PDB file of C-alpha atoms in Angstrom:
ATOM      1  CA  UNK A   1       0.000   0.000   0.000  1.00  0.00           C
ATOM      2  CA  UNK A   2       1.473   3.358  -1.046  1.00  0.00           C
ATOM      3  CA  UNK A   3       1.740   6.112   1.556  1.00  0.00           C
ATOM      4  CA  UNK A   4       0.114   8.591  -0.855  1.00  0.00           C
ATOM      5  CA  UNK A   5      -2.227   8.020  -3.776  1.00  0.00           C
ATOM      6  CA  UNK A   6      -1.163  11.328  -5.335  1.00  0.00           C
ATOM      7  CA  UNK A   7       1.854  13.522  -4.592  1.00  0.00           C
ATOM      8  CA  UNK A   8       2.324  16.864  -6.302  1.00  0.00           C
ATOM      9  CA  UNK A   9       5.381  19.037  -6.649  1.00  0.00           C
ATOM     10  CA  UNK A  10       5.060  22.666  -7.646  1.00  0.00           C
ATOM     11  CA  UNK A  11       5.036  26.304  -6.677  1.00  0.00           C
ATOM     12  CA  UNK A  12       3.376  27.039  -3.329  1.00  0.00           C
ATOM     13  CA  UNK A  13       1.671  30.342  -4.107  1.00  0.00           C
ATOM     14  CA  UNK A  14      -0.963  32.250  -2.150  1.00  0.00           C
ATOM     15  CA  UNK A  15      -3.627  33.378  -4.633  1.00  0.00           C
ATOM     16  CA  UNK A  16      -4.857  36.903  -3.959  1.00  0.00           C
ATOM     17  CA  UNK A  17      -7.988  37.482  -6.043  1.00  0.00           C
ATOM     18  CA  UNK A  18      -9.720  40.735  -6.924  1.00  0.00           C
ATOM     19  CA  UNK A  19     -12.336  41.745  -9.496  1.00  0.00           C
ATOM     20  CA  UNK A  20     -11.342  44.348 -12.070  1.00  0.00           C
ATOM     21  CA  UNK A  21     -12.392  45.741 -15.430  1.00  0.00           C
ATOM     22  CA  UNK A  22     -10.363  45.949 -18.638  1.00  0.00           C
ATOM     23  CA  UNK A  23      -9.597  49.640 -18.193  1.00  0.00           C
ATOM     24  CA  UNK A  24      -7.920  48.867 -14.854  1.00  0.00           C
ATOM     25  CA  UNK A  25      -5.773  46.202 -16.554  1.00  0.00           C
ATOM     26  CA  UNK A  26      -4.749  48.703 -19.236  1.00  0.00           C
ATOM     27  CA  UNK A  27      -3.952  51.334 -16.630  1.00  0.00           C
ATOM     28  CA  UNK A  28      -1.740  48.883 -14.724  1.00  0.00           C
ATOM     29  CA  UNK A  29      -0.075  47.506 -17.853  1.00  0.00           C
ATOM     30  CA  UNK A  30      -1.413  44.008 -17.177  1.00  0.00           C
ATOM     31  CA  UNK A  31      -1.717  41.667 -20.158  1.00  0.00           C
ATOM     32  CA  UNK A  32      -5.170  40.116 -20.005  1.00  0.00           C
ATOM     33  CA  UNK A  33      -5.627  36.374 -19.665  1.00  0.00           C
ATOM     34  CA  UNK A  34      -2.064  35.198 -19.107  1.00  0.00           C
ATOM     35  CA  UNK A  35       0.309  34.532 -16.232  1.00  0.00           C
ATOM     36  CA  UNK A  36       3.150  37.037 -15.929  1.00  0.00           C
ATOM     37  CA  UNK A  37       6.024  36.789 -13.484  1.00  0.00           C
ATOM     38  CA  UNK A  38       6.653  40.038 -11.592  1.00  0.00           C
ATOM     39  CA  UNK A  39       9.447  41.293  -9.372  1.00  0.00           C
ATOM     40  CA  UNK A  40       8.959  42.034  -5.688  1.00  0.00           C
ATOM     41  CA  UNK A  41       8.375  45.812  -6.072  1.00  0.00           C
ATOM     42  CA  UNK A  42       5.739  45.422  -8.815  1.00  0.00           C
ATOM     43  CA  UNK A  43       4.114  42.627  -6.837  1.00  0.00           C
ATOM     44  CA  UNK A  44       3.779  44.907  -3.815  1.00  0.00           C
ATOM     45  CA  UNK A  45       2.392  47.734  -5.966  1.00  0.00           C
ATOM     46  CA  UNK A  46      -0.243  45.482  -7.555  1.00  0.00           C
ATOM     47  CA  UNK A  47      -1.135  43.972  -4.170  1.00  0.00           C
ATOM     48  CA  UNK A  48      -1.714  47.488  -2.846  1.00  0.00           C
ATOM     49  CA  UNK A  49      -3.929  48.365  -5.825  1.00  0.00           C
ATOM     50  CA  UNK A  50      -6.312  45.443  -5.239  1.00  0.00           C
ATOM     51  CA  UNK A  51      -9.740  46.052  -3.748  1.00  0.00           C
ATOM     52  CA  UNK A  52     -11.911  43.453  -1.979  1.00  0.00           C
ATOM     53  CA  UNK A  53      -9.043  40.971  -1.859  1.00  0.00           C
ATOM     54  CA  UNK A  54      -9.704  37.337  -1.056  1.00  0.00           C
ATOM     55  CA  UNK A  55      -6.826  34.941  -0.507  1.00  0.00           C
ATOM     56  CA  UNK A  56      -6.490  31.194  -0.825  1.00  0.00           C
ATOM     57  CA  UNK A  57      -3.630  28.723  -1.033  1.00  0.00           C
ATOM     58  CA  UNK A  58      -2.887  28.282  -4.716  1.00  0.00           C
ATOM     59  CA  UNK A  59      -0.384  27.169  -7.274  1.00  0.00           C
ATOM     60  CA  UNK A  60      -1.519  24.937 -10.089  1.00  0.00           C
ATOM     61  CA  UNK A  61      -0.594  21.528  -8.652  1.00  0.00           C
ATOM     62  CA  UNK A  62      -1.657  22.521  -5.131  1.00  0.00           C
ATOM     63  CA  UNK A  63      -5.145  23.358  -6.459  1.00  0.00           C
ATOM     64  CA  UNK A  64      -5.313  19.918  -8.078  1.00  0.00           C
ATOM     65  CA  UNK A  65      -4.263  18.236  -4.831  1.00  0.00           C
ATOM     66  CA  UNK A  66      -6.860  20.163  -2.821  1.00  0.00           C
ATOM     67  CA  UNK A  67      -9.547  18.776  -5.128  1.00  0.00           C
ATOM     68  CA  UNK A  68      -8.173  15.241  -4.814  1.00  0.00           C
ATOM     69  CA  UNK A  69      -8.016  15.547  -1.026  1.00  0.00           C
ATOM     70  CA  UNK A  70     -11.657  16.660  -1.004  1.00  0.00           C
ATOM     71  CA  UNK A  71     -12.478  13.542  -3.057  1.00  0.00           C
ATOM     72  CA  UNK A  72     -10.972  11.407  -0.297  1.00  0.00           C
ATOM     73  CA  UNK A  73      -7.593  10.463  -1.765  1.00  0.00           C
ATOM     74  CA  UNK A  74      -4.445  10.557   0.358  1.00  0.00           C
ATOM     75  CA  UNK A  75      -2.346  13.434  -0.984  1.00  0.00           C
ATOM     76  CA  UNK A  76       0.966  15.134  -0.230  1.00  0.00           C
ATOM     77  CA  UNK A  77       2.470  18.357  -1.562  1.00  0.00           C
ATOM     78  CA  UNK A  78       6.175  19.094  -2.024  1.00  0.00           C
ATOM     79  CA  UNK A  79       6.780  22.853  -2.023  1.00  0.00           C
ATOM     80  CA  UNK A  80       8.399  25.780  -0.209  1.00  0.00           C
ATOM     81  CA  UNK A  81       6.891  28.573   1.883  1.00  0.00           C
ATOM     82  CA  UNK A  82       8.596  30.946   4.315  1.00  0.00           C
ATOM     83  CA  UNK A  83       7.851  31.046   8.018  1.00  0.00           C
ATOM     84  CA  UNK A  84       5.841  34.271   7.632  1.00  0.00           C
ATOM     85  CA  UNK A  85       2.125  35.081   7.889  1.00  0.00           C
ATOM     86  CA  UNK A  86       1.305  34.005   4.309  1.00  0.00           C
ATOM     87  CA  UNK A  87       3.449  30.866   4.612  1.00  0.00           C
ATOM     88  CA  UNK A  88       1.775  29.783   7.849  1.00  0.00           C
ATOM     89  CA  UNK A  89      -1.628  30.487   6.262  1.00  0.00           C
ATOM     90  CA  UNK A  90      -0.668  28.385   3.248  1.00  0.00           C
ATOM     91  CA  UNK A  91       0.616  25.331   5.150  1.00  0.00           C
ATOM     92  CA  UNK A  92      -2.308  25.352   7.596  1.00  0.00           C
ATOM     93  CA  UNK A  93      -4.919  25.676   4.836  1.00  0.00           C
ATOM     94  CA  UNK A  94      -3.380  22.822   2.826  1.00  0.00           C
ATOM     95  CA  UNK A  95      -3.357  20.627   5.915  1.00  0.00           C
ATOM     96  CA  UNK A  96      -6.960  21.476   6.802  1.00  0.00           C
ATOM     97  CA  UNK A  97      -8.011  20.719   3.201  1.00  0.00           C
ATOM     98  CA  UNK A  98      -6.651  17.190   3.642  1.00  0.00           C
ATOM     99  CA  UNK A  99      -3.267  17.439   1.909  1.00  0.00           C
ATOM    100  CA  UNK A 100      -0.032  16.896   3.840  1.00  0.00           C
ATOM    101  CA  UNK A 101       2.318  19.858   3.445  1.00  0.00           C
ATOM    102  CA  UNK A 102       5.413  17.691   3.751  1.00  0.00           C
ATOM    103  CA  UNK A 103       8.216  20.294   3.945  1.00  0.00           C
ATOM    104  CA  UNK A 104       9.039  22.430   7.002  1.00  0.00           C
ATOM    105  CA  UNK A 105       8.532  26.191   6.682  1.00  0.00           C
ATOM    106  CA  UNK A 106      11.722  28.022   5.667  1.00  0.00           C
ATOM    107  CA  UNK A 107      12.895  30.046   8.651  1.00  0.00           C
ATOM    108  CA  UNK A 108      15.745  32.209   7.306  1.00  0.00           C
ATOM    109  CA  UNK A 109      13.327  34.852   5.985  1.00  0.00           C
ATOM    110  CA  UNK A 110      15.499  35.788   2.982  1.00  0.00           C
ATOM    111  CA  UNK A 111      12.581  35.511   0.553  1.00  0.00           C
ATOM    112  CA  UNK A 112       8.888  35.914   1.416  1.00  0.00           C
ATOM    113  CA  UNK A 113       6.172  33.390   0.607  1.00  0.00           C
ATOM    114  CA  UNK A 114       5.128  33.522  -3.044  1.00  0.00           C
ATOM    115  CA  UNK A 115       1.888  35.197  -4.059  1.00  0.00           C
ATOM    116  CA  UNK A 116      -0.087  35.644  -7.274  1.00  0.00           C
ATOM    117  CA  UNK A 117      -2.227  38.732  -7.773  1.00  0.00           C
ATOM    118  CA  UNK A 118      -5.173  37.546  -9.885  1.00  0.00           C
ATOM    119  CA  UNK A 119      -7.457  40.106 -11.495  1.00  0.00           C
ATOM    120  CA  UNK A 120     -10.778  38.627 -12.645  1.00  0.00           C
ATOM    121  CA  UNK A 121     -12.513  40.480 -15.497  1.00  0.00           C
ATOM    122  CA  UNK A 122     -16.307  40.666 -15.919  1.00  0.00           C
ATOM    123  CA  UNK A 123     -16.077  37.954 -18.632  1.00  0.00           C
ATOM    124  CA  UNK A 124     -14.449  35.538 -16.143  1.00  0.00           C
ATOM    125  CA  UNK A 125     -10.985  35.766 -17.707  1.00  0.00           C
ATOM    126  CA  UNK A 126      -8.147  35.890 -15.197  1.00  0.00           C
ATOM    127  CA  UNK A 127      -4.915  37.822 -15.461  1.00  0.00           C
ATOM    128  CA  UNK A 128      -2.248  36.497 -13.120  1.00  0.00           C
ATOM    129  CA  UNK A 129       0.766  38.418 -11.862  1.00  0.00           C
ATOM    130  CA  UNK A 130       2.966  36.090  -9.877  1.00  0.00           C
ATOM    131  CA  UNK A 131       5.822  36.981  -7.562  1.00  0.00           C
ATOM    132  CA  UNK A 132       7.641  33.688  -7.053  1.00  0.00           C
ATOM    133  CA  UNK A 133       9.453  34.454  -3.787  1.00  0.00           C
ATOM    134  CA  UNK A 134      10.667  31.438  -1.851  1.00  0.00           C
ATOM    135  CA  UNK A 135       8.757  28.834  -3.883  1.00  0.00           C
ATOM    136  CA  UNK A 136      11.195  29.434  -6.734  1.00  0.00           C
ATOM    137  CA  UNK A 137      13.923  27.953  -4.506  1.00  0.00           C
ATOM    138  CA  UNK A 138      12.345  24.482  -4.374  1.00  0.00           C
ATOM    139  CA  UNK A 139      15.105  21.998  -5.129  1.00  0.00           C
ATOM    140  CA  UNK A 140      16.109  18.337  -4.970  1.00  0.00           C
ATOM    141  CA  UNK A 141      16.804  18.620  -1.233  1.00  0.00           C
ATOM    142  CA  UNK A 142      13.058  19.229  -0.722  1.00  0.00           C
ATOM    143  CA  UNK A 143      12.189  15.868  -2.291  1.00  0.00           C
ATOM    144  CA  UNK A 144      12.344  13.072   0.269  1.00  0.00           C
ATOM    145  CA  UNK A 145      12.679   9.427  -0.754  1.00  0.00           C
ATOM    146  CA  UNK A 146       9.750   8.510   1.495  1.00  0.00           C
ATOM    147  CA  UNK A 147       7.285  10.929  -0.104  1.00  0.00           C
ATOM    148  CA  UNK A 148       8.100  10.693  -3.818  1.00  0.00           C
ATOM    149  CA  UNK A 149       9.113   7.039  -3.627  1.00  0.00           C
ATOM    150  CA  UNK A 150       5.835   6.112  -1.955  1.00  0.00           C
ATOM    151  CA  UNK A 151       3.461   7.818  -4.405  1.00  0.00           C
ATOM    152  CA  UNK A 152       1.043   5.894  -6.585  1.00  0.00           C
ATOM    153  CA  UNK A 153       0.831   8.963  -8.867  1.00  0.00           C
ATOM    154  CA  UNK A 154       3.201  11.936  -9.041  1.00  0.00           C
ATOM    155  CA  UNK A 155       1.999  15.157 -10.667  1.00  0.00           C
ATOM    156  CA  UNK A 156       4.393  17.926 -11.671  1.00  0.00           C
ATOM    157  CA  UNK A 157       3.888  21.413 -13.068  1.00  0.00           C
ATOM    158  CA  UNK A 158       5.884  22.669 -16.028  1.00  0.00           C
ATOM    159  CA  UNK A 159       6.529  26.036 -14.378  1.00  0.00           C
ATOM    160  CA  UNK A 160       9.151  24.336 -12.190  1.00  0.00           C
ATOM    161  CA  UNK A 161      11.419  24.206 -15.226  1.00  0.00           C
ATOM    162  CA  UNK A 162      11.876  27.974 -15.050  1.00  0.00           C
ATOM    163  CA  UNK A 163      14.541  27.429 -12.372  1.00  0.00           C
ATOM    164  CA  UNK A 164      17.486  24.962 -12.546  1.00  0.00           C
ATOM    165  CA  UNK A 165      16.873  23.774  -8.974  1.00  0.00           C
ATOM    166  CA  UNK A 166      13.190  23.212  -9.753  1.00  0.00           C
ATOM    167  CA  UNK A 167      14.181  21.125 -12.736  1.00  0.00           C
ATOM    168  CA  UNK A 168      16.454  18.988 -10.533  1.00  0.00           C
ATOM    169  CA  UNK A 169      13.685  18.565  -7.944  1.00  0.00           C
ATOM    170  CA  UNK A 170      11.300  17.498 -10.664  1.00  0.00           C
ATOM    171  CA  UNK A 171      13.678  14.940 -12.193  1.00  0.00           C
ATOM    172  CA  UNK A 172      14.546  13.466  -8.792  1.00  0.00           C
ATOM    173  CA  UNK A 173      10.883  13.160  -7.762  1.00  0.00           C
ATOM    174  CA  UNK A 174       9.893  11.523 -11.058  1.00  0.00           C
ATOM    175  CA  UNK A 175      12.733   8.976 -10.835  1.00  0.00           C
ATOM    176  CA  UNK A 176      11.911   8.088  -7.210  1.00  0.00           C
ATOM    177  CA  UNK A 177       8.220   7.643  -8.012  1.00  0.00           C
ATOM    178  CA  UNK A 178       8.785   5.495 -11.106  1.00  0.00           C
ATOM    179  CA  UNK A 179      11.510   3.412  -9.446  1.00  0.00           C
ATOM    180  CA  UNK A 180       8.989   2.735  -6.674  1.00  0.00           C
ATOM    181  CA  UNK A 181       6.429   1.446  -9.190  1.00  0.00           C
ATOM    182  CA  UNK A 182       4.357   4.624  -9.428  1.00  0.00           C
ATOM    183  CA  UNK A 183       3.301   6.703 -12.431  1.00  0.00           C
ATOM    184  CA  UNK A 184       4.636  10.235 -12.999  1.00  0.00           C
ATOM    185  CA  UNK A 185       3.171  12.932 -15.226  1.00  0.00           C
ATOM    186  CA  UNK A 186       3.273  16.632 -16.007  1.00  0.00           C
ATOM    187  CA  UNK A 187       0.961  19.520 -16.815  1.00  0.00           C
ATOM    188  CA  UNK A 188       2.494  21.649 -19.593  1.00  0.00           C
ATOM    189  CA  UNK A 189       1.407  24.819 -17.696  1.00  0.00           C
ATOM    190  CA  UNK A 190       1.130  27.395 -20.515  1.00  0.00           C
ATOM    191  CA  UNK A 191       2.262  27.929 -24.151  1.00  0.00           C
ATOM    192  CA  UNK A 192       4.993  30.387 -23.138  1.00  0.00           C
ATOM    193  CA  UNK A 193       6.351  27.866 -20.622  1.00  0.00           C
ATOM    194  CA  UNK A 194       6.398  25.276 -23.425  1.00  0.00           C
ATOM    195  CA  UNK A 195       8.321  27.662 -25.704  1.00  0.00           C
ATOM    196  CA  UNK A 196      10.919  28.280 -23.004  1.00  0.00           C
ATOM    197  CA  UNK A 197      11.514  24.562 -22.373  1.00  0.00           C
ATOM    198  CA  UNK A 198      10.505  22.856 -25.612  1.00  0.00           C
ATOM    199  CA  UNK A 199      13.454  20.426 -25.809  1.00  0.00           C
ATOM    200  CA  UNK A 200      13.116  19.373 -22.172  1.00  0.00           C
ATOM    201  CA  UNK A 201       9.351  18.947 -22.455  1.00  0.00           C
ATOM    202  CA  UNK A 202       9.630  16.850 -25.615  1.00  0.00           C
ATOM    203  CA  UNK A 203      12.000  14.556 -23.741  1.00  0.00           C
ATOM    204  CA  UNK A 204       9.656  14.421 -20.735  1.00  0.00           C
ATOM    205  CA  UNK A 205       6.703  13.474 -22.922  1.00  0.00           C
ATOM    206  CA  UNK A 206       8.702  10.392 -23.920  1.00  0.00           C
ATOM    207  CA  UNK A 207       9.909   9.598 -20.399  1.00  0.00           C
ATOM    208  CA  UNK A 208       6.799  10.199 -18.287  1.00  0.00           C
ATOM    209  CA  UNK A 209       3.594   8.169 -18.022  1.00  0.00           C
ATOM    210  CA  UNK A 210       1.032  10.913 -18.736  1.00  0.00           C
ATOM    211  CA  UNK A 211       1.010  14.498 -19.993  1.00  0.00           C
ATOM    212  CA  UNK A 212      -1.859  16.992 -19.721  1.00  0.00           C
ATOM    213  CA  UNK A 213      -2.000  20.114 -21.895  1.00  0.00           C
ATOM    214  CA  UNK A 214      -4.413  22.345 -23.757  1.00  0.00           C
ATOM    215  CA  UNK A 215      -4.577  22.710 -27.533  1.00  0.00           C
ATOM    216  CA  UNK A 216      -2.252  25.743 -27.578  1.00  0.00           C
ATOM    217  CA  UNK A 217       0.364  24.001 -25.434  1.00  0.00           C
ATOM    218  CA  UNK A 218       0.401  20.847 -27.571  1.00  0.00           C
ATOM    219  CA  UNK A 219       0.612  22.857 -30.809  1.00  0.00           C
ATOM    220  CA  UNK A 220       3.477  24.906 -29.343  1.00  0.00           C
ATOM    221  CA  UNK A 221       5.315  21.786 -28.160  1.00  0.00           C
ATOM    222  CA  UNK A 222       5.478  20.218 -31.622  1.00  0.00           C
ATOM    223  CA  UNK A 223       5.324  23.475 -33.617  1.00  0.00           C
ATOM    224  CA  UNK A 224       2.540  22.192 -35.821  1.00  0.00           C
ATOM    225  CA  UNK A 225      -1.271  22.069 -35.967  1.00  0.00           C
ATOM    226  CA  UNK A 226      -3.223  20.277 -33.248  1.00  0.00           C
ATOM    227  CA  UNK A 227      -3.930  17.039 -35.112  1.00  0.00           C
ATOM    228  CA  UNK A 228      -0.271  16.684 -36.089  1.00  0.00           C
ATOM    229  CA  UNK A 229       0.815  17.481 -32.552  1.00  0.00           C
ATOM    230  CA  UNK A 230      -1.509  14.894 -30.987  1.00  0.00           C
ATOM    231  CA  UNK A 231      -0.477  12.246 -33.506  1.00  0.00           C
ATOM    232  CA  UNK A 232       3.170  12.816 -32.534  1.00  0.00           C
ATOM    233  CA  UNK A 233       2.353  12.977 -28.819  1.00  0.00           C
ATOM    234  CA  UNK A 234       0.455   9.672 -28.884  1.00  0.00           C
ATOM    235  CA  UNK A 235       3.551   7.987 -30.332  1.00  0.00           C
ATOM    236  CA  UNK A 236       5.789   9.601 -27.702  1.00  0.00           C
ATOM    237  CA  UNK A 237       3.812   9.355 -24.458  1.00  0.00           C
ATOM    238  CA  UNK A 238       2.063   6.670 -22.457  1.00  0.00           C
ATOM    239  CA  UNK A 239      -1.057   8.785 -22.006  1.00  0.00           C
ATOM    240  CA  UNK A 240      -1.950  12.123 -23.610  1.00  0.00           C
ATOM    241  CA  UNK A 241      -4.711  14.495 -22.550  1.00  0.00           C
ATOM    242  CA  UNK A 242      -5.712  17.566 -24.569  1.00  0.00           C
ATOM    243  CA  UNK A 243      -8.286  20.059 -23.288  1.00  0.00           C
ATOM    244  CA  UNK A 244      -9.788  22.569 -25.730  1.00  0.00           C
ATOM    245  CA  UNK A 245     -11.557  25.244 -23.658  1.00  0.00           C
ATOM    246  CA  UNK A 246     -15.261  24.611 -24.144  1.00  0.00           C
ATOM    247  CA  UNK A 247     -14.791  21.928 -26.828  1.00  0.00           C
ATOM    248  CA  UNK A 248     -14.365  18.141 -26.714  1.00  0.00           C
ATOM    249  CA  UNK A 249     -11.475  16.795 -24.652  1.00  0.00           C
ATOM    250  CA  UNK A 250      -9.234  14.279 -26.441  1.00  0.00           C
ATOM    251  CA  UNK A 251      -7.514  11.475 -24.487  1.00  0.00           C
ATOM    252  CA  UNK A 252      -5.055   9.044 -26.070  1.00  0.00           C
ATOM    253  CA  UNK A 253      -3.318   5.923 -24.733  1.00  0.00           C
ATOM    254  CA  UNK A 254      -1.514   3.943 -27.411  1.00  0.00           C
ATOM    255  CA  UNK A 255      -4.182   2.950 -29.940  1.00  0.00           C
ATOM    256  CA  UNK A 256      -6.978   3.788 -27.491  1.00  0.00           C
ATOM    257  CA  UNK A 257      -8.772   7.108 -27.950  1.00  0.00           C
ATOM    258  CA  UNK A 258     -11.582   8.785 -26.026  1.00  0.00           C
ATOM    259  CA  UNK A 259     -13.335  12.004 -26.999  1.00  0.00           C
ATOM    260  CA  UNK A 260     -15.326  13.555 -24.172  1.00  0.00           C
ATOM    261  CA  UNK A 261     -17.913  16.239 -24.999  1.00  0.00           C
ATOM    262  CA  UNK A 262     -17.902  19.408 -22.916  1.00  0.00           C
ATOM    263  CA  UNK A 263     -21.092  21.223 -21.910  1.00  0.00           C
ATOM    264  CA  UNK A 264     -20.529  24.870 -22.698  1.00  0.00           C
ATOM    265  CA  UNK A 265     -21.148  27.164 -19.758  1.00  0.00           C
ATOM    266  CA  UNK A 266     -20.246  30.810 -19.342  1.00  0.00           C
ATOM    267  CA  UNK A 267     -17.508  30.970 -16.713  1.00  0.00           C
ATOM    268  CA  UNK A 268     -17.935  33.152 -13.643  1.00  0.00           C
ATOM    269  CA  UNK A 269     -14.190  32.810 -13.034  1.00  0.00           C
ATOM    270  CA  UNK A 270     -11.946  30.625 -15.209  1.00  0.00           C
ATOM    271  CA  UNK A 271      -9.300  30.381 -12.461  1.00  0.00           C
ATOM    272  CA  UNK A 272      -8.446  26.761 -11.759  1.00  0.00           C
ATOM    273  CA  UNK A 273     -10.301  25.175 -14.708  1.00  0.00           C
ATOM    274  CA  UNK A 274      -7.222  23.265 -15.858  1.00  0.00           C
ATOM    275  CA  UNK A 275      -6.189  22.443 -12.291  1.00  0.00           C
ATOM    276  CA  UNK A 276      -9.564  20.894 -11.478  1.00  0.00           C
ATOM    277  CA  UNK A 277      -9.757  19.094 -14.819  1.00  0.00           C
ATOM    278  CA  UNK A 278      -6.464  17.470 -13.785  1.00  0.00           C
ATOM    279  CA  UNK A 279      -8.003  16.647 -10.400  1.00  0.00           C
ATOM    280  CA  UNK A 280     -10.957  14.790 -11.899  1.00  0.00           C
ATOM    281  CA  UNK A 281      -8.794  13.035 -14.475  1.00  0.00           C
ATOM    282  CA  UNK A 282      -6.203  11.931 -11.886  1.00  0.00           C
ATOM    283  CA  UNK A 283      -8.961  10.747  -9.549  1.00  0.00           C
ATOM    284  CA  UNK A 284     -10.142   8.494 -12.380  1.00  0.00           C
ATOM    285  CA  UNK A 285      -6.628   7.194 -13.052  1.00  0.00           C
ATOM    286  CA  UNK A 286      -5.894   6.633  -9.348  1.00  0.00           C
ATOM    287  CA  UNK A 287      -9.115   4.671  -8.853  1.00  0.00           C
ATOM    288  CA  UNK A 288      -8.725   2.530 -11.983  1.00  0.00           C
ATOM    289  CA  UNK A 289     -11.369   4.131 -14.214  1.00  0.00           C
ATOM    290  CA  UNK A 290     -11.330   3.929 -18.013  1.00  0.00           C
ATOM    291  CA  UNK A 291      -9.805   6.650 -20.179  1.00  0.00           C
ATOM    292  CA  UNK A 292     -13.268   7.990 -21.072  1.00  0.00           C
ATOM    293  CA  UNK A 293     -14.588   8.009 -17.492  1.00  0.00           C
ATOM    294  CA  UNK A 294     -11.402   9.713 -16.262  1.00  0.00           C
ATOM    295  CA  UNK A 295     -11.880  12.396 -18.929  1.00  0.00           C
ATOM    296  CA  UNK A 296     -15.537  12.861 -17.983  1.00  0.00           C
ATOM    297  CA  UNK A 297     -14.571  13.233 -14.330  1.00  0.00           C
ATOM    298  CA  UNK A 298     -12.105  15.934 -15.346  1.00  0.00           C
ATOM    299  CA  UNK A 299     -14.776  17.832 -17.258  1.00  0.00           C
ATOM    300  CA  UNK A 300     -17.247  17.667 -14.346  1.00  0.00           C
ATOM    301  CA  UNK A 301     -14.656  19.012 -11.886  1.00  0.00           C
ATOM    302  CA  UNK A 302     -13.613  21.804 -14.284  1.00  0.00           C
ATOM    303  CA  UNK A 303     -17.232  22.835 -14.932  1.00  0.00           C
ATOM    304  CA  UNK A 304     -17.887  23.107 -11.196  1.00  0.00           C
ATOM    305  CA  UNK A 305     -14.895  25.329 -10.457  1.00  0.00           C
ATOM    306  CA  UNK A 306     -15.611  27.873 -13.220  1.00  0.00           C
ATOM    307  CA  UNK A 307     -19.163  28.340 -11.913  1.00  0.00           C
ATOM    308  CA  UNK A 308     -17.914  30.413  -8.930  1.00  0.00           C
ATOM    309  CA  UNK A 309     -14.976  32.559  -7.824  1.00  0.00           C
ATOM    310  CA  UNK A 310     -11.801  30.805  -6.707  1.00  0.00           C
ATOM    311  CA  UNK A 311      -9.672  27.923  -7.948  1.00  0.00           C
ATOM    312  CA  UNK A 312     -10.958  25.169  -5.676  1.00  0.00           C
ATOM    313  CA  UNK A 313     -14.235  23.233  -5.715  1.00  0.00           C
ATOM    314  CA  UNK A 314     -17.143  24.298  -3.522  1.00  0.00           C
ATOM    315  CA  UNK A 315     -19.629  21.531  -4.386  1.00  0.00           C
ATOM    316  CA  UNK A 316     -19.291  17.836  -3.477  1.00  0.00           C
ATOM    317  CA  UNK A 317     -17.540  16.625  -6.648  1.00  0.00           C
ATOM    318  CA  UNK A 318     -17.981  12.970  -5.745  1.00  0.00           C
ATOM    319  CA  UNK A 319     -21.734  13.537  -5.586  1.00  0.00           C
ATOM    320  CA  UNK A 320     -21.596  15.147  -9.044  1.00  0.00           C
ATOM    321  CA  UNK A 321     -19.779  12.030 -10.336  1.00  0.00           C
ATOM    322  CA  UNK A 322     -22.558   9.881  -8.844  1.00  0.00           C
ATOM    323  CA  UNK A 323     -25.268  11.992 -10.468  1.00  0.00           C
ATOM    324  CA  UNK A 324     -23.605  11.357 -13.843  1.00  0.00           C
ATOM    325  CA  UNK A 325     -23.484   7.611 -13.169  1.00  0.00           C
ATOM    326  CA  UNK A 326     -19.691   7.491 -12.949  1.00  0.00           C
ATOM    327  CA  UNK A 327     -19.555   6.048  -9.412  1.00  0.00           C
ATOM    328  CA  UNK A 328     -21.605   3.351  -7.760  1.00  0.00           C
TER     329      UNK A 328
END
């Protein structure tokens, strides 16, 4: 029996969310709809400009783990926060949501806990401005043999590749998990991340057991159209998942293919859609569901999270699976 059904490794970021209109984004020089990294001074300026702030523990993989913990799986998160107010908030919230925060808080205080200022437009689009702080220092020394080596599934975020130490942490965790008989996979994170690390990601697609990306990320990875990209990916990877915001999701495993229809709904807040899709999909994989059922679970979880503000589910996702006939 594995200690954890799913372990994630990624950036431990406190999400600070505020509503804003497009004119505010223009005024602040914020590019709508993408994630931008910001330096400490700009991060503090944007934080100060936010009204009606709400905060929640975030980071792409951490959001996925929170959903999996709520579904009853045993989960652990490898990440770094400082021993400051936001770091204590983060670790305590993860723990209370059912996910073990396995690393001690960093006490030297050199870098503060990471935070992402997320501005949500009236159309539900989110513009993220992330100050990486101490989470950018996550390295191989943060990956313990016991945690990564005792994971049934290991889930990694592509953003870690932006730092050499993150890359080393990632590679060590994946090797420990796979050597221990587990499956390791990656979320491609965003098209710009793919462009920055194309050669590494193409290698990882071949080495890892599953890869999740959206249509833009897959097309960027192989520098071709989507059908060509997925054809190449299916030859390279054990399991390929492609989401296409609002359109059918395509899942491939060798010769097996599943196409899962998506019910179009107008998002209240698109934050966390990909993270919760990954949650539903990984829940299916961890519990031995078929490719199609795992994809359907992903779509149900994603649809729930975009129906309200915030990147984590509010409804009982397991009950939603039951209503769709996916669980007994």
